[in-house]
Structures are given as C-alpha cells and as structure tokens.
Amino acid sequence: MKTKFLSDTIEDIRVGAEIIAGGGLTAFPTETVYGLGADALNPEAVAKVYAAKGRPSDNPMIVHISSKDDLSKLTPRVTADMEKLMEAFWPGPMTMIVPRLPVVPDVTTGGLETVGVRMPGHPAALELIRLSGCPIAAPSANLSGRPSPTTAAHVIEDLAGRIDAIICSGDCQVGIESSVIDMTADMPMILRPGIITKEDFERVLRKPVALDPTLNKRPDMFNNEDFKPKAPGMKYKHYAPKAEMIIFEGEPEAARRAIEAESATREDAGQKVCLILFDGGEEREAAHDFFARLREADETGADVILAAALCEEGIGFSVMNRMLKSAGYNIRKV
Ligand code: TXA
Ligand code: MG
C-alpha cells in the first residue's frame, strides 16, 4: 500500500479526514503520542487498525471526539463525576472508560460493554475528528509491542506502507499516553497512569480514586495467573526496544555508580551501551523523552540499555510504569 505523507495544514488534514470517512486509516498527532485513526463506528475500518498494527483483537481502542457534547452519543448517561473530569481535563490527556451505547461496535471495544473516550488537546487531531464527521478510534500509531510514537518519523518507521496516510506534525508535547480512568464503578479507578495523576483526579472529584492493583505488581506478572489488569492492553509486553534493558533501582548516587560500573564492564566486552538517566524532579521531561530514547537506542544499534529508576510518585510513577514494561521487569537493586 502506498502511504500518503500529509502535513498539518487544513487542506492536508481534510485529505486525511476524507480517508477516515471512507473507511481508511490515517495516523495523526495528539498531545500524548501519535494515534492511528479509523472511523470508530465502522467495524471494517476498525478491523484494519488491528491488522496494520499486528494488535491482539481483545485489546480495545480509545474513541476520540472533538467536543464534550459528543460523549453522550457514545454512552447512555453522563454522570456529575464525568462532567467534572471533562471540565477539568478535556481537551487533554485523559481517557474515561464509560458504559457504551450499541452504536459503538464490538470490534472497537474488544467485545467489552464499556468504551474508552478521549477529547485530545492537539489542534490537528481536533480538526481531523471534526472534518471526518465521526468519532475516531485510535490506538498509538506503532507496531504492536514497539515503543509508542512521539514523532512523525517514528510513525513512518513502523507504519509506512501499511496505512493510507500519515499527518506529519511536530513532537508530541506529553510523550506518554493518556491517563485512563474507569468511571463505571462507584469508586473511579485508574487503569493506566499518565501525566494526569491520582492526586489530580482526587482534587477534582473531591473523593478517593483507586489504582488498578496490578499497577503496583512487579516481576513474573506475564506468567502469573493473578495478573489480570482491567485495561486489556496493560497485560501485553509493551514498548520493547530491541536491546536488552536493565533498570537500576536504589539511592540515586548508588544507582549512578552501579550504572557506570556496568557500562564499563559491557564496553570492555565490546558491547554498545546506551544510558537513560533522567534528573530527579524532571518527570515531565522524562515523560516527553522516554519513548524517543528507546527508539534512539535501537537506531544506534545499542546492545544494552542501562536506565536509572525514577522516584515512583506523581508523573514519575507513570513513566516508571512504561520503563518497567519496556525492560520486561529486568530490575537490578543497588
Ligand atoms: O494517549 C492515548 O491514549 C493514545 C492517543 C492516540 O490518544 N492512545 C492510546 O491507545 O494509547 P492504545 O490503544 O495504545 O491504548 C489504549 C489503552 C489500552 O491499554 C486499552 O486496553 C485500554 O486503553 N482501554 C481502551 N478501552 C478500554 C475499555 N473499554 N476498558 C478498559 N480498558 C480500555
Ligand atoms: Mg499503545
């Protein structure tokens, strides 16, 4: 398939929108990561997304809308809590899991009776949804298992030749995917942490918010019968670079020394080493850079990536969620 490379001008966005309206696939920028879009209400179009990504079909898609009013077209009842979250965080990096109306096809929700909905904060994304005239189902625009794409070049690398068009724009500001919050139970529950944190949600809702307990689980999870995250996508091996990756966890100074020692040993053995070290207190920057750093490591032919763990609080917790998965939970305590 020949992929059209589009810019983010209104004329080009219109071309991308026509492709989506006609049942095709257009990748587009959002403020979190690039998404691979299809008409969310067209089952054949959504099926093509799974095929292009090589994604397991029980992993549901997030449905993107361009106005808060569109939520009520996808779910039977918009609660006061949903209103509060929309008011505070949309347009922006938050996905709400809500009961679905029958108009949302099974293939979009992976057969679940709920649907994830988000109004993204990127102007090109909002324009694309508006011009398509339909809600857009969009997972991250990477091959399944690869790091999420935060630049147009990443999307091209993974999906050129597999989809109809790519709207190429700048780097994604946030760099990690949206916070996913399940609003279907009495107590809202975070299924995927993002830059909107548990504390942010609790402040706006003025009540406690739960964390999916699997978010705090560590090794052996992939063979563990108890490991059943509520967001199907959280159970897959994810974000994996080609290189081996080790996370060093401990006091920052000790971790740095251990990384330097390991790096020297590896280089002596003729290996190419890549370091991922973020400064404490720079969690937003870490979120912005993390996926791009994984892809850079692969590009430079690294044999091993040595990374320092971040403090697992606030946004640090969300970045660590990705880092642990990309390393396959290969942790060295120092
Ligand atoms: O920032 C983002 O959310 C990006 C951009 C493109 O918007 N999208 C994204 O989509 O990250 P994806 O498909 O890579 O991740 C969606 C996550 C998966 O873990 C999926 O299992 C979960 O959300 N999810 C979607 N619908 C769900 C539902 N109804 N119930 C539980 N989890 C759901
Ligand atoms: Mg993804």
mmCIF file of N, CA and C in Angstrom, residues 18-134:
data_model
loop_
_atom_site.group_PDB
_atom_site.id
_atom_site.type_symbol
_atom_site.label_atom_id
_atom_site.label_comp_id
_atom_site.label_asym_id
_atom_site.label_seq_id
_atom_site.Cartn_x
_atom_site.Cartn_y
_atom_site.Cartn_z
ATOM 1 N N GLU A 18 -10.997 12.720 4.850
ATOM 2 C CA GLU A 18 -11.770 12.017 3.815
ATOM 3 C C GLU A 18 -11.414 10.529 3.790
ATOM 4 N N ILE A 19 -10.149 10.242 4.004
ATOM 5 C CA ILE A 19 -9.719 8.837 4.059
ATOM 6 C C ILE A 19 -10.439 8.128 5.203
ATOM 7 N N ILE A 20 -10.488 8.769 6.365
ATOM 8 C CA ILE A 20 -11.160 8.135 7.524
ATOM 9 C C ILE A 20 -12.656 7.973 7.247
ATOM 10 N N ALA A 21 -13.267 9.019 6.708
ATOM 11 C CA ALA A 21 -14.710 8.933 6.418
ATOM 12 C C ALA A 21 -14.999 7.818 5.412
ATOM 13 N N GLY A 22 -14.034 7.532 4.534
ATOM 14 C CA GLY A 22 -14.215 6.487 3.533
ATOM 15 C C GLY A 22 -13.805 5.096 4.023
ATOM 16 N N GLY A 23 -13.516 4.969 5.307
ATOM 17 C CA GLY A 23 -13.200 3.646 5.853
ATOM 18 C C GLY A 23 -11.709 3.309 5.859
ATOM 19 N N GLY A 24 -10.854 4.311 5.589
ATOM 20 C CA GLY A 24 -9.407 4.062 5.569
ATOM 21 C C GLY A 24 -8.733 4.463 6.882
ATOM 22 N N LEU A 25 -7.398 4.395 6.880
ATOM 23 C CA LEU A 25 -6.615 4.659 8.093
ATOM 24 C C LEU A 25 -5.686 5.863 7.915
ATOM 25 N N THR A 26 -5.794 6.834 8.814
ATOM 26 C CA THR A 26 -4.898 7.989 8.826
ATOM 27 C C THR A 26 -4.259 8.111 10.205
ATOM 28 N N ALA A 27 -2.933 8.147 10.250
ATOM 29 C CA ALA A 27 -2.243 8.402 11.525
ATOM 30 C C ALA A 27 -2.159 9.907 11.740
ATOM 31 N N PHE A 28 -2.226 10.336 12.983
ATOM 32 C CA PHE A 28 -2.286 11.774 13.274
ATOM 33 C C PHE A 28 -1.641 12.082 14.623
ATOM 34 N N PRO A 29 -1.191 13.333 14.785
ATOM 35 C CA PRO A 29 -0.560 13.709 16.058
ATOM 36 C C PRO A 29 -1.608 13.973 17.137
ATOM 37 N N THR A 30 -1.291 13.641 18.372
ATOM 38 C CA THR A 30 -2.060 14.154 19.508
ATOM 39 C C THR A 30 -1.030 14.722 20.487
ATOM 40 N N GLU A 31 -1.492 15.320 21.570
ATOM 41 C CA GLU A 31 -0.545 15.879 22.539
ATOM 42 C C GLU A 31 0.179 14.798 23.331
ATOM 43 N N THR A 32 -0.357 13.550 23.330
ATOM 44 C CA THR A 32 0.304 12.481 24.101
ATOM 45 C C THR A 32 1.292 11.726 23.217
ATOM 46 N N VAL A 33 0.741 10.976 22.247
ATOM 47 C CA VAL A 33 1.548 10.221 21.274
ATOM 48 C C VAL A 33 0.776 10.270 19.954
ATOM 49 N N TYR A 34 1.382 9.866 18.860
ATOM 50 C CA TYR A 34 0.651 9.793 17.592
ATOM 51 C C TYR A 34 -0.362 8.646 17.664
ATOM 52 N N GLY A 35 -1.515 8.844 17.028
ATOM 53 C CA GLY A 35 -2.557 7.820 17.007
ATOM 54 C C GLY A 35 -2.779 7.312 15.587
ATOM 55 N N LEU A 36 -3.310 6.091 15.482
ATOM 56 C CA LEU A 36 -3.660 5.532 14.171
ATOM 57 C C LEU A 36 -5.178 5.478 14.086
ATOM 58 N N GLY A 37 -5.760 6.378 13.271
ATOM 59 C CA GLY A 37 -7.192 6.616 13.329
ATOM 60 C C GLY A 37 -8.009 5.895 12.280
ATOM 61 N N ALA A 38 -9.219 5.479 12.702
ATOM 62 C CA ALA A 38 -10.234 4.909 11.807
ATOM 63 C C ALA A 38 -11.602 5.359 12.321
ATOM 64 N N ASP A 39 -12.596 5.318 11.461
ATOM 65 C CA ASP A 39 -13.972 5.608 11.880
ATOM 66 C C ASP A 39 -14.378 4.608 12.965
ATOM 67 N N ALA A 40 -14.597 5.112 14.186
ATOM 68 C CA ALA A 40 -14.853 4.230 15.335
ATOM 69 C C ALA A 40 -16.162 3.466 15.203
ATOM 70 N N LEU A 41 -17.074 3.949 14.346
ATOM 71 C CA LEU A 41 -18.390 3.320 14.246
ATOM 72 C C LEU A 41 -18.471 2.376 13.045
ATOM 73 N N ASN A 42 -17.360 2.236 12.336
ATOM 74 C CA ASN A 42 -17.308 1.378 11.151
ATOM 75 C C ASN A 42 -16.445 0.137 11.445
ATOM 76 N N PRO A 43 -17.097 -1.014 11.682
ATOM 77 C CA PRO A 43 -16.348 -2.211 12.108
ATOM 78 C C PRO A 43 -15.250 -2.634 11.130
ATOM 79 N N GLU A 44 -15.502 -2.508 9.827
ATOM 80 C CA GLU A 44 -14.453 -2.937 8.866
ATOM 81 C C GLU A 44 -13.227 -2.027 8.975
ATOM 82 N N ALA A 45 -13.482 -0.738 9.148
ATOM 83 C CA ALA A 45 -12.364 0.205 9.262
ATOM 84 C C ALA A 45 -11.550 -0.090 10.519
ATOM 85 N N VAL A 46 -12.238 -0.355 11.636
ATOM 86 C CA VAL A 46 -11.526 -0.613 12.889
ATOM 87 C C VAL A 46 -10.738 -1.927 12.787
ATOM 88 N N ALA A 47 -11.302 -2.899 12.094
ATOM 89 C CA ALA A 47 -10.590 -4.172 11.927
ATOM 90 C C ALA A 47 -9.251 -3.952 11.221
ATOM 91 N N LYS A 48 -9.224 -2.986 10.285
ATOM 92 C CA LYS A 48 -7.967 -2.705 9.576
ATOM 93 C C LYS A 48 -6.879 -2.173 10.520
ATOM 94 N N VAL A 49 -7.305 -1.465 11.575
ATOM 95 C CA VAL A 49 -6.326 -0.934 12.533
ATOM 96 C C VAL A 49 -5.604 -2.088 13.227
ATOM 97 N N TYR A 50 -6.370 -3.090 13.671
ATOM 98 C CA TYR A 50 -5.749 -4.242 14.336
ATOM 99 C C TYR A 50 -4.749 -4.906 13.395
ATOM 100 N N ALA A 51 -5.158 -5.042 12.128
ATOM 101 C CA ALA A 51 -4.284 -5.714 11.165
ATOM 102 C C ALA A 51 -3.007 -4.907 10.923
ATOM 103 N N ALA A 52 -3.146 -3.582 10.742
ATOM 104 C CA ALA A 52 -1.969 -2.753 10.441
ATOM 105 C C ALA A 52 -0.969 -2.763 11.592
ATOM 106 N N LYS A 53 -1.468 -2.794 12.824
ATOM 107 C CA LYS A 53 -0.588 -2.765 13.997
ATOM 108 C C LYS A 53 -0.092 -4.147 14.400
ATOM 109 N N GLY A 54 -0.788 -5.192 13.948
ATOM 110 C CA GLY A 54 -0.499 -6.526 14.461
ATOM 111 C C GLY A 54 -0.950 -6.615 15.908
ATOM 112 N N ARG A 55 -2.108 -6.029 16.191
ATOM 113 C CA ARG A 55 -2.575 -5.915 17.580
ATOM 114 C C ARG A 55 -3.584 -7.011 17.916
ATOM 115 N N PRO A 56 -3.485 -7.594 19.122
ATOM 116 C CA PRO A 56 -4.474 -8.603 19.523
ATOM 117 C C PRO A 56 -5.877 -7.997 19.534
ATOM 118 N N SER A 57 -6.870 -8.742 19.070
ATOM 119 C CA SER A 57 -8.181 -8.141 18.855
ATOM 120 C C SER A 57 -9.002 -8.029 20.133
ATOM 121 N N ASP A 58 -8.477 -8.524 21.269
ATOM 122 C CA ASP A 58 -9.222 -8.300 22.514
ATOM 123 C C ASP A 58 -8.773 -7.002 23.189
ATOM 124 N N ASN A 59 -7.925 -6.239 22.512
ATOM 125 C CA ASN A 59 -7.421 -5.002 23.118
ATOM 126 C C ASN A 59 -8.210 -3.810 22.565
ATOM 127 N N PRO A 60 -9.085 -3.225 23.392
ATOM 128 C CA PRO A 60 -9.999 -2.202 22.880
ATOM 129 C C PRO A 60 -9.313 -0.890 22.518
ATOM 130 N N MET A 61 -9.985 -0.116 21.677
ATOM 131 C CA MET A 61 -9.459 1.169 21.205
ATOM 132 C C MET A 61 -10.051 2.321 22.003
ATOM 133 N N ILE A 62 -9.318 3.386 22.058
ATOM 134 C CA ILE A 62 -9.857 4.624 22.626
ATOM 135 C C ILE A 62 -10.566 5.374 21.503
ATOM 136 N N VAL A 63 -11.769 5.877 21.788
ATOM 137 C CA VAL A 63 -12.541 6.621 20.804
ATOM 138 C C VAL A 63 -12.344 8.120 21.063
ATOM 139 N N HIS A 64 -11.903 8.825 20.017
ATOM 140 C CA HIS A 64 -11.565 10.255 20.145
ATOM 141 C C HIS A 64 -12.692 11.120 19.606
ATOM 142 N N ILE A 65 -13.075 12.125 20.383
ATOM 143 C CA ILE A 65 -14.148 13.034 19.978
ATOM 144 C C ILE A 65 -13.619 14.468 19.964
ATOM 145 N N SER A 66 -14.354 15.365 19.274
ATOM 146 C CA SER A 66 -13.849 16.738 19.149
ATOM 147 C C SER A 66 -14.666 17.736 19.965
ATOM 148 N N SER A 67 -15.706 17.251 20.652
ATOM 149 C CA SER A 67 -16.440 18.169 21.526
ATOM 150 C C SER A 67 -16.997 17.376 22.700
ATOM 151 N N LYS A 68 -17.082 18.031 23.852
ATOM 152 C CA LYS A 68 -17.527 17.324 25.057
ATOM 153 C C LYS A 68 -18.942 16.771 24.860
ATOM 154 N N ASP A 69 -19.766 17.480 24.079
ATOM 155 C CA ASP A 69 -21.149 17.043 23.858
ATOM 156 C C ASP A 69 -21.218 15.674 23.188
ATOM 157 N N ASP A 70 -20.174 15.323 22.446
ATOM 158 C CA ASP A 70 -20.204 14.047 21.723
ATOM 159 C C ASP A 70 -20.157 12.843 22.650
ATOM 160 N N LEU A 71 -19.766 13.046 23.910
ATOM 161 C CA LEU A 71 -19.714 11.911 24.836
ATOM 162 C C LEU A 71 -21.083 11.245 24.952
ATOM 163 N N SER A 72 -22.131 12.057 24.982
ATOM 164 C CA SER A 72 -23.480 11.498 25.196
ATOM 165 C C SER A 72 -23.981 10.709 23.977
ATOM 166 N N LYS A 73 -23.247 10.772 22.861
ATOM 167 C CA LYS A 73 -23.623 9.935 21.714
ATOM 168 C C LYS A 73 -23.035 8.534 21.839
ATOM 169 N N LEU A 74 -22.110 8.361 22.791
ATOM 170 C CA LEU A 74 -21.416 7.074 22.922
ATOM 171 C C LEU A 74 -21.800 6.328 24.186
ATOM 172 N N THR A 75 -22.355 7.057 25.172
ATOM 173 C CA THR A 75 -22.672 6.459 26.473
ATOM 174 C C THR A 75 -24.074 6.897 26.907
ATOM 175 N N PRO A 76 -24.805 6.012 27.605
ATOM 176 C CA PRO A 76 -26.201 6.331 27.923
ATOM 177 C C PRO A 76 -26.378 7.463 28.928
ATOM 178 N N ARG A 77 -25.416 7.648 29.847
ATOM 179 C CA ARG A 77 -25.652 8.608 30.908
ATOM 180 C C ARG A 77 -24.335 9.298 31.287
ATOM 181 N N VAL A 78 -24.331 10.624 31.196
ATOM 182 C CA VAL A 78 -23.139 11.368 31.592
ATOM 183 C C VAL A 78 -23.338 11.808 33.048
ATOM 184 N N THR A 79 -22.543 11.224 33.956
ATOM 185 C CA THR A 79 -22.722 11.490 35.387
ATOM 186 C C THR A 79 -22.058 12.810 35.789
ATOM 187 N N ALA A 80 -22.371 13.255 37.007
ATOM 188 C CA ALA A 80 -21.783 14.502 37.524
ATOM 189 C C ALA A 80 -20.258 14.365 37.607
ATOM 190 N N ASP A 81 -19.781 13.170 38.004
ATOM 191 C CA ASP A 81 -18.324 12.977 38.084
ATOM 192 C C ASP A 81 -17.679 13.073 36.699
ATOM 193 N N MET A 82 -18.322 12.490 35.701
ATOM 194 C CA MET A 82 -17.773 12.596 34.329
ATOM 195 C C MET A 82 -17.719 14.064 33.922
ATOM 196 N N GLU A 83 -18.769 14.800 34.235
ATOM 197 C CA GLU A 83 -18.805 16.237 33.906
ATOM 198 C C GLU A 83 -17.609 16.965 34.526
ATOM 199 N N LYS A 84 -17.355 16.647 35.792
ATOM 200 C CA LYS A 84 -16.250 17.324 36.494
ATOM 201 C C LYS A 84 -14.917 17.039 35.806
ATOM 202 N N LEU A 85 -14.723 15.782 35.423
ATOM 203 C CA LEU A 85 -13.439 15.428 34.797
ATOM 204 C C LEU A 85 -13.301 16.067 33.418
ATOM 205 N N MET A 86 -14.389 16.067 32.656
ATOM 206 C CA MET A 86 -14.336 16.701 31.325
ATOM 207 C C MET A 86 -13.983 18.177 31.452
ATOM 208 N N GLU A 87 -14.663 18.817 32.419
ATOM 209 C CA GLU A 87 -14.455 20.247 32.638
ATOM 210 C C GLU A 87 -12.986 20.532 32.958
ATOM 211 N N ALA A 88 -12.427 19.677 33.831
ATOM 212 C CA ALA A 88 -11.054 19.919 34.288
ATOM 213 C C ALA A 88 -10.005 19.498 33.248
ATOM 214 N N PHE A 89 -10.240 18.398 32.534
ATOM 215 C CA PHE A 89 -9.122 17.806 31.773
ATOM 216 C C PHE A 89 -9.311 17.696 30.263
ATOM 217 N N TRP A 90 -10.478 18.002 29.732
ATOM 218 C CA TRP A 90 -10.663 17.970 28.275
ATOM 219 C C TRP A 90 -10.741 19.364 27.709
ATOM 220 N N PRO A 91 -10.185 19.608 26.537
ATOM 221 C CA PRO A 91 -9.379 18.658 25.764
ATOM 222 C C PRO A 91 -8.068 18.389 26.477
ATOM 223 N N GLY A 92 -7.621 17.126 26.462
ATOM 224 C CA GLY A 92 -6.370 16.817 27.140
ATOM 225 C C GLY A 92 -6.126 15.334 27.307
ATOM 226 N N PRO A 93 -5.026 14.992 28.025
ATOM 227 C CA PRO A 93 -4.528 13.613 28.069
ATOM 228 C C PRO A 93 -5.262 12.726 29.073
ATOM 229 N N MET A 94 -6.578 12.686 28.977
ATOM 230 C CA MET A 94 -7.383 11.832 29.858
ATOM 231 C C MET A 94 -8.397 11.035 29.055
ATOM 232 N N THR A 95 -8.444 9.711 29.327
ATOM 233 C CA THR A 95 -9.447 8.826 28.725
ATOM 234 C C THR A 95 -10.362 8.319 29.831
ATOM 235 N N MET A 96 -11.675 8.448 29.612
ATOM 236 C CA MET A 96 -12.640 7.911 30.579
ATOM 237 C C MET A 96 -13.249 6.628 30.029
ATOM 238 N N ILE A 97 -13.283 5.577 30.838
ATOM 239 C CA ILE A 97 -13.989 4.346 30.471
ATOM 240 C C ILE A 97 -15.431 4.484 30.979
ATOM 241 N N VAL A 98 -16.370 4.372 30.046
ATOM 242 C CA VAL A 98 -17.791 4.579 30.366
ATOM 243 C C VAL A 98 -18.610 3.455 29.712
ATOM 244 N N PRO A 99 -19.859 3.237 30.194
ATOM 245 C CA PRO A 99 -20.699 2.225 29.534
ATOM 246 C C PRO A 99 -20.937 2.634 28.080
ATOM 247 N N ARG A 100 -20.998 1.666 27.167
ATOM 248 C CA ARG A 100 -21.160 2.038 25.756
ATOM 249 C C ARG A 100 -22.625 1.950 25.324
ATOM 250 N N LEU A 101 -22.967 2.754 24.339
ATOM 251 C CA LEU A 101 -24.246 2.607 23.638
ATOM 252 C C LEU A 101 -24.037 1.597 22.502
ATOM 253 N N PRO A 102 -25.122 0.972 22.028
ATOM 254 C CA PRO A 102 -24.977 -0.066 20.984
ATOM 255 C C PRO A 102 -24.360 0.459 19.682
ATOM 256 N N VAL A 103 -24.383 1.763 19.459
ATOM 257 C CA VAL A 103 -23.801 2.308 18.237
ATOM 258 C C VAL A 103 -22.294 2.021 18.144
ATOM 259 N N VAL A 104 -21.646 1.804 19.301
ATOM 260 C CA VAL A 104 -20.205 1.521 19.294
ATOM 261 C C VAL A 104 -20.019 0.031 19.028
ATOM 262 N N PRO A 105 -19.371 -0.338 17.918
ATOM 263 C CA PRO A 105 -19.294 -1.761 17.565
ATOM 264 C C PRO A 105 -18.384 -2.558 18.497
ATOM 265 N N ASP A 106 -18.659 -3.863 18.557
ATOM 266 C CA ASP A 106 -17.850 -4.790 19.359
ATOM 267 C C ASP A 106 -16.366 -4.698 19.047
ATOM 268 N N VAL A 107 -16.059 -4.591 17.769
ATOM 269 C CA VAL A 107 -14.643 -4.642 17.377
ATOM 270 C C VAL A 107 -13.890 -3.433 17.960
ATOM 271 N N THR A 108 -14.592 -2.316 18.162
ATOM 272 C CA THR A 108 -13.958 -1.123 18.731
ATOM 273 C C THR A 108 -13.661 -1.314 20.222
ATOM 274 N N THR A 109 -14.535 -2.025 20.932
ATOM 275 C CA THR A 109 -14.369 -2.183 22.388
ATOM 276 C C THR A 109 -13.751 -3.528 22.750
ATOM 277 N N GLY A 110 -13.304 -4.283 21.751
ATOM 278 C CA GLY A 110 -12.762 -5.609 22.034
ATOM 279 C C GLY A 110 -13.815 -6.491 22.690
ATOM 280 N N GLY A 111 -15.074 -6.232 22.382
ATOM 281 C CA GLY A 111 -16.166 -7.039 22.936
ATOM 282 C C GLY A 111 -16.641 -6.595 24.315
ATOM 283 N N LEU A 112 -16.016 -5.563 24.896
ATOM 284 C CA LEU A 112 -16.436 -5.094 26.227
ATOM 285 C C LEU A 112 -17.713 -4.266 26.131
ATOM 286 N N GLU A 113 -18.446 -4.176 27.252
ATOM 287 C CA GLU A 113 -19.657 -3.346 27.286
ATOM 288 C C GLU A 113 -19.337 -1.907 27.655
ATOM 289 N N THR A 114 -18.038 -1.593 27.714
ATOM 290 C CA THR A 114 -17.618 -0.226 28.031
ATOM 291 C C THR A 114 -16.803 0.317 26.864
ATOM 292 N N VAL A 115 -16.629 1.631 26.850
ATOM 293 C CA VAL A 115 -15.805 2.236 25.801
ATOM 294 C C VAL A 115 -14.930 3.332 26.428
ATOM 295 N N GLY A 116 -13.708 3.430 25.949
ATOM 296 C CA GLY A 116 -12.791 4.488 26.387
ATOM 297 C C GLY A 116 -12.967 5.697 25.473
ATOM 298 N N VAL A 117 -13.157 6.872 26.071
ATOM 299 C CA VAL A 117 -13.390 8.074 25.265
ATOM 300 C C VAL A 117 -12.425 9.167 25.688
ATOM 301 N N ARG A 118 -11.904 9.896 24.697
ATOM 302 C CA ARG A 118 -10.983 10.998 24.987
ATOM 303 C C ARG A 118 -11.194 12.112 23.985
ATOM 304 N N MET A 119 -11.119 13.356 24.478
ATOM 305 C CA MET A 119 -11.088 14.515 23.590
ATOM 306 C C MET A 119 -9.654 15.048 23.645
ATOM 307 N N PRO A 120 -8.878 14.825 22.581
ATOM 308 C CA PRO A 120 -7.458 15.186 22.628
ATOM 309 C C PRO A 120 -7.247 16.700 22.579
ATOM 310 N N GLY A 121 -6.068 17.125 23.008
ATOM 311 C CA GLY A 121 -5.788 18.553 23.102
ATOM 312 C C GLY A 121 -5.019 19.118 21.914
ATOM 313 N N HIS A 122 -4.746 18.299 20.902
ATOM 314 C CA HIS A 122 -3.928 18.781 19.773
ATOM 315 C C HIS A 122 -4.844 19.363 18.687
ATOM 316 N N PRO A 123 -4.559 20.593 18.212
ATOM 317 C CA PRO A 123 -5.452 21.206 17.233
ATOM 318 C C PRO A 123 -5.634 20.384 15.954
ATOM 319 N N ALA A 124 -4.578 19.733 15.470
ATOM 320 C CA ALA A 124 -4.704 18.936 14.233
ATOM 321 C C ALA A 124 -5.608 17.729 14.473
ATOM 322 N N ALA A 125 -5.518 17.140 15.673
ATOM 323 C CA ALA A 125 -6.369 15.993 15.993
ATOM 324 C C ALA A 125 -7.829 16.429 16.048
ATOM 325 N N LEU A 126 -8.083 17.537 16.702
ATOM 326 C CA LEU A 126 -9.471 18.015 16.831
ATOM 327 C C LEU A 126 -10.053 18.336 15.458
ATOM 328 N N GLU A 127 -9.249 18.956 14.611
ATOM 329 C CA GLU A 127 -9.705 19.299 13.261
ATOM 330 C C GLU A 127 -9.984 18.033 12.456
ATOM 331 N N LEU A 128 -9.113 17.055 12.581
ATOM 332 C CA LEU A 128 -9.289 15.795 11.848
ATOM 333 C C LEU A 128 -10.607 15.121 12.253
ATOM 334 N N ILE A 129 -10.891 15.102 13.546
ATOM 335 C CA ILE A 129 -12.129 14.453 14.016
ATOM 336 C C ILE A 129 -13.339 15.221 13.465
ATOM 337 N N ARG A 130 -13.280 16.545 13.577
ATOM 338 C CA ARG A 130 -14.397 17.382 13.109
ATOM 339 C C ARG A 130 -14.661 17.131 11.615
ATOM 340 N N LEU A 131 -13.582 17.170 10.824
ATOM 341 C CA LEU A 131 -13.741 17.042 9.372
ATOM 342 C C LEU A 131 -14.127 15.622 8.957
ATOM 343 N N SER A 132 -13.749 14.626 9.744
ATOM 344 C CA SER A 132 -14.124 13.249 9.410
ATOM 345 C C SER A 132 -15.609 13.032 9.610
ATOM 346 N N GLY A 133 -16.195 13.792 10.523
ATOM 347 C CA GLY A 133 -17.622 13.670 10.773
ATOM 348 C C GLY A 133 -17.986 12.416 11.553
ATOM 349 N N CYS A 134 -17.004 11.800 12.210
ATOM 350 C CA CYS A 134 -17.273 10.612 13.029
ATOM 351 C C CYS A 134 -16.281 10.597 14.181
#
